[in-house]
């Protein structure tokens, strides 16, 4: 079965500093990887995805993610954090079990301090 | 215009009652989902429909019954509510069942069973 792991429950970063939210995956076959963000009392919003092609994927709000096949990682990054980036971030992988379903990681809470 | 909408936003009810949550998407997507997010923010798929047909049915108690009258609507009916059903329920949609498509989430329905 496919799975994703987010090793950090929480990441703290100062505004203006670069941020990284880590994700590792375990899949059989080609991975279909996603990042979503959840603000308080809201639904998840899609940030970016890796399907194929360039290992560096650019997404919404200045976020990017690097797909690393050898390390089975798909870390989310942003060069300069904003206080408004504070939210819950989910890494996800698509798994086929008679139909494609999304397996979400446990989530990483990002706190950006002014 | 809200892409994926859910009603109600909050639902407080007593054990043993029956309740329904409604979901509508105006994105023209073929595939819709129900997710449950527990108090630790863990997100798990419950059901997935494609063009009104059930394609994913996770290990969910029979008390939960989804219905899709058309591809723009997916409702969730819950019988004999239990305390453990308390959670936030999210509806989502994607263009179709392909692994490469991201999902669009509704704002969630916070169900509290007392």
Coordinates of C-alpha atoms in Angstrom, one line a residue:
Chain A
X1 CA 0.0 0.0 0.0
X2 CA 1.1 3.5 -0.7
X3 CA 1.8 5.8 2.2
X4 CA 3.3 9.2 3.1
X5 CA 5.0 10.3 6.2
X6 CA 5.4 13.8 7.6
X7 CA 8.0 13.4 10.3
X8 CA 7.4 16.8 11.9
X9 CA 4.2 17.6 13.8
X10 CA 5.2 21.2 13.8
X11 CA 7.6 23.6 12.1
X12 CA 8.5 27.0 13.5
X13 CA 10.1 29.6 11.3
X14 CA 10.6 33.4 11.5
X15 CA 9.0 35.6 8.9
X16 CA 11.3 36.2 6.0
X17 CA 13.3 33.0 6.6
X18 CA 13.1 30.0 4.2
X19 CA 10.8 27.2 5.2
X20 CA 10.8 23.5 4.6
X21 CA 8.0 21.0 5.4
X22 CA 9.1 17.4 5.0
X23 CA 7.4 14.5 3.3
X24 CA 8.6 11.1 2.4
X25 CA 6.6 8.5 0.5
X26 CA 6.4 4.8 -0.1
X27 CA 4.8 3.7 -3.4
X28 CA 4.9 0.9 -5.8
X29 CA 5.1 2.3 -9.3
X30 CA 5.1 5.9 -10.3
X31 CA 4.2 8.3 -7.5
X32 CA 1.5 10.9 -7.9
X33 CA 2.3 13.4 -5.1
X34 CA 0.4 16.4 -3.8
X35 CA 0.6 19.1 -1.2
X36 CA -2.5 20.7 0.3
X37 CA -2.9 23.5 2.9
X38 CA -5.6 23.8 5.5
X39 CA -6.3 27.1 7.2
X40 CA -8.3 27.1 10.5
X41 CA -11.9 26.1 10.0
X42 CA -11.5 25.7 6.3
X43 CA -11.3 22.9 3.8
X44 CA -8.1 21.8 2.2
X45 CA -6.7 23.8 -0.7
X46 CA -4.5 22.4 -3.4
X47 CA -0.9 23.8 -3.5
X48 CA 1.0 21.8 -6.0
X49 CA 1.6 18.3 -7.4
X50 CA 4.2 16.1 -9.0
X51 CA 3.1 13.8 -11.7
X52 CA 6.1 13.5 -14.0
X53 CA 8.8 15.8 -15.5
X54 CA 10.8 18.4 -13.7
X55 CA 11.7 17.5 -10.2
X56 CA 11.1 21.0 -9.0
X57 CA 7.5 21.8 -9.0
X58 CA 6.1 25.3 -8.5
X59 CA 2.7 26.0 -7.0
X60 CA 0.4 28.5 -5.4
X61 CA 1.4 31.3 -3.0
X62 CA 5.2 31.0 -3.9
X63 CA 5.5 27.5 -2.7
X64 CA 7.5 24.9 -4.5
X65 CA 8.4 21.2 -3.9
X66 CA 11.3 19.1 -4.9
X67 CA 10.7 15.5 -5.9
X68 CA 13.7 13.3 -5.0
X69 CA 13.3 9.7 -6.2
X70 CA 16.4 8.4 -4.6
X71 CA 15.4 9.7 -1.2
X72 CA 11.7 9.1 -1.8
X73 CA 11.0 12.6 -0.6
X74 CA 8.8 15.5 -1.7
X75 CA 9.6 18.4 0.6
X76 CA 7.6 21.6 0.4
X77 CA 9.6 24.8 0.4
X78 CA 9.3 28.5 0.3
X79 CA 12.2 31.0 0.1
X80 CA 10.7 33.6 2.4
X81 CA 7.9 32.7 4.9
X82 CA 5.0 35.0 5.7
X83 CA 3.0 35.1 8.9
X84 CA -0.1 34.3 6.7
X85 CA 1.6 31.0 5.7
X86 CA 0.8 29.7 9.2
X87 CA -1.5 26.7 8.6
X88 CA -1.7 22.9 8.5
X89 CA 0.1 21.3 5.6
X90 CA -0.7 17.9 4.2
X91 CA 1.3 15.8 1.9
X92 CA -0.6 13.2 -0.1
X93 CA -0.2 10.3 -2.6
X94 CA -2.6 8.7 -4.9
X95 CA -3.2 5.0 -4.6
X96 CA -5.0 2.6 -6.9
X97 CA -7.4 0.2 -5.2
X98 CA -10.0 -0.4 -7.9
X99 CA -10.2 3.4 -8.2
X100 CA -7.7 6.1 -7.3
X101 CA -7.9 7.3 -3.7
X102 CA -5.8 9.9 -1.9
X103 CA -3.7 8.9 1.1
X104 CA -2.9 11.9 3.3
X105 CA -0.1 12.3 5.7
X106 CA -0.8 13.2 9.3
X107 CA -0.2 16.9 8.6
X108 CA 2.5 19.4 9.7
X109 CA 1.5 22.5 11.5
X110 CA 3.6 25.5 10.3
X111 CA 4.0 28.5 12.6
X112 CA 5.5 31.6 11.2
X113 CA 6.5 34.2 13.8
X114 CA 6.6 37.9 13.0
Chain B
X1 CA -19.2 31.4 -6.6
X2 CA -18.4 28.6 -4.2
X3 CA -16.9 25.7 -6.1
X4 CA -17.7 23.0 -3.5
X5 CA -20.4 23.8 -1.0
X6 CA -21.7 21.8 2.0
X7 CA -24.6 22.2 4.2
X8 CA -24.9 22.5 7.1
X9 CA -21.7 23.9 8.4
X10 CA -22.4 22.9 11.9
X11 CA -24.5 20.0 13.1
X12 CA -25.1 19.2 16.8
X13 CA -27.3 16.2 17.6
X14 CA -27.9 13.5 20.1
X15 CA -26.8 9.9 20.0
X16 CA -29.2 7.7 18.1
X17 CA -30.5 10.4 15.7
X18 CA -30.3 10.3 12.0
X19 CA -28.8 13.2 10.0
X20 CA -27.8 14.2 6.5
X21 CA -25.1 16.4 5.0
X22 CA -25.4 17.7 1.5
X23 CA -22.7 18.6 -1.0
X24 CA -22.7 20.3 -4.3
X25 CA -20.0 21.2 -6.8
X26 CA -20.3 23.6 -9.7
X27 CA -16.9 22.7 -11.3
X28 CA -18.3 20.2 -13.8
X29 CA -16.3 17.5 -12.2
X30 CA -17.1 13.8 -12.6
X31 CA -15.8 12.5 -9.3
X32 CA -16.8 13.4 -5.7
X33 CA -15.6 12.2 -2.3
X34 CA -16.4 12.2 1.4
X35 CA -13.6 12.5 3.9
X36 CA -13.7 12.3 7.7
X37 CA -11.2 14.5 9.7
X38 CA -10.9 13.5 13.3
X39 CA -9.9 15.6 16.3
X40 CA -6.2 15.0 15.6
X41 CA -6.7 16.4 12.0
X42 CA -6.2 13.0 10.5
X43 CA -8.0 12.8 7.2
X44 CA -9.4 9.6 5.8
X45 CA -11.4 8.9 2.7
X46 CA -14.8 7.3 3.2
X47 CA -16.4 7.1 -0.2
X48 CA -15.9 8.1 -3.8
X49 CA -18.4 8.4 -6.6
X50 CA -17.7 8.8 -10.3
X51 CA -20.6 9.9 -12.5
X52 CA -23.1 8.8 -9.8
X53 CA -21.5 5.4 -9.4
X54 CA -19.8 4.3 -6.2
X55 CA -16.2 3.4 -6.9
X56 CA -14.5 3.5 -3.4
X57 CA -16.1 2.4 -0.2
X58 CA -13.7 2.3 2.6
X59 CA -14.3 0.3 5.8
X60 CA -17.1 2.5 7.0
X61 CA -20.0 1.3 9.2
X62 CA -23.2 0.6 7.3
X63 CA -24.8 3.4 9.3
X64 CA -23.2 5.7 6.7
X65 CA -24.9 5.8 3.3
X66 CA -23.9 8.1 0.5
X67 CA -26.2 9.0 -2.3
X68 CA -25.4 10.8 -5.6
X69 CA -28.5 11.9 -7.4
X70 CA -26.4 13.4 -10.1
X71 CA -22.7 14.0 -10.7
X72 CA -22.9 17.5 -9.1
X73 CA -24.3 16.3 -5.8
X74 CA -23.1 13.8 -3.2
X75 CA -25.0 13.5 0.1
X76 CA -24.1 11.6 3.2
X77 CA -26.8 10.2 5.5
X78 CA -25.8 8.8 8.9
X79 CA -28.2 6.6 10.9
X80 CA -28.1 6.0 14.6
X81 CA -25.4 8.5 15.3
X82 CA -22.7 7.6 17.9
X83 CA -20.3 9.7 19.9
X84 CA -17.4 8.5 17.8
X85 CA -19.0 10.0 14.7
X86 CA -18.1 13.4 16.0
X87 CA -15.7 14.9 13.4
X88 CA -15.4 17.3 10.5
X89 CA -16.7 15.8 7.3
X90 CA -15.4 17.2 4.0
X91 CA -16.8 16.8 0.6
X92 CA -14.4 17.1 -2.3
X93 CA -14.4 16.8 -6.1
X94 CA -11.9 16.2 -8.9
X95 CA -12.1 16.3 -12.6
X96 CA -12.3 12.6 -12.9
X97 CA -10.8 9.5 -11.3
X98 CA -7.4 9.9 -12.9
X99 CA -4.5 9.9 -10.5
X100 CA -3.1 13.2 -11.8
X101 CA -6.0 15.4 -10.8
X102 CA -6.1 17.4 -7.6
X103 CA -9.1 17.6 -5.4
X104 CA -11.2 20.6 -4.5
X105 CA -12.6 20.6 -1.0
X106 CA -15.7 22.0 0.6
X107 CA -15.6 24.1 3.8
X108 CA -16.5 21.1 6.0
X109 CA -19.4 20.1 8.3
X110 CA -18.5 19.9 11.9
X111 CA -20.7 17.2 13.4
X112 CA -21.0 17.0 17.2
X113 CA -22.8 14.1 18.7
X114 CA -23.8 14.4 22.4

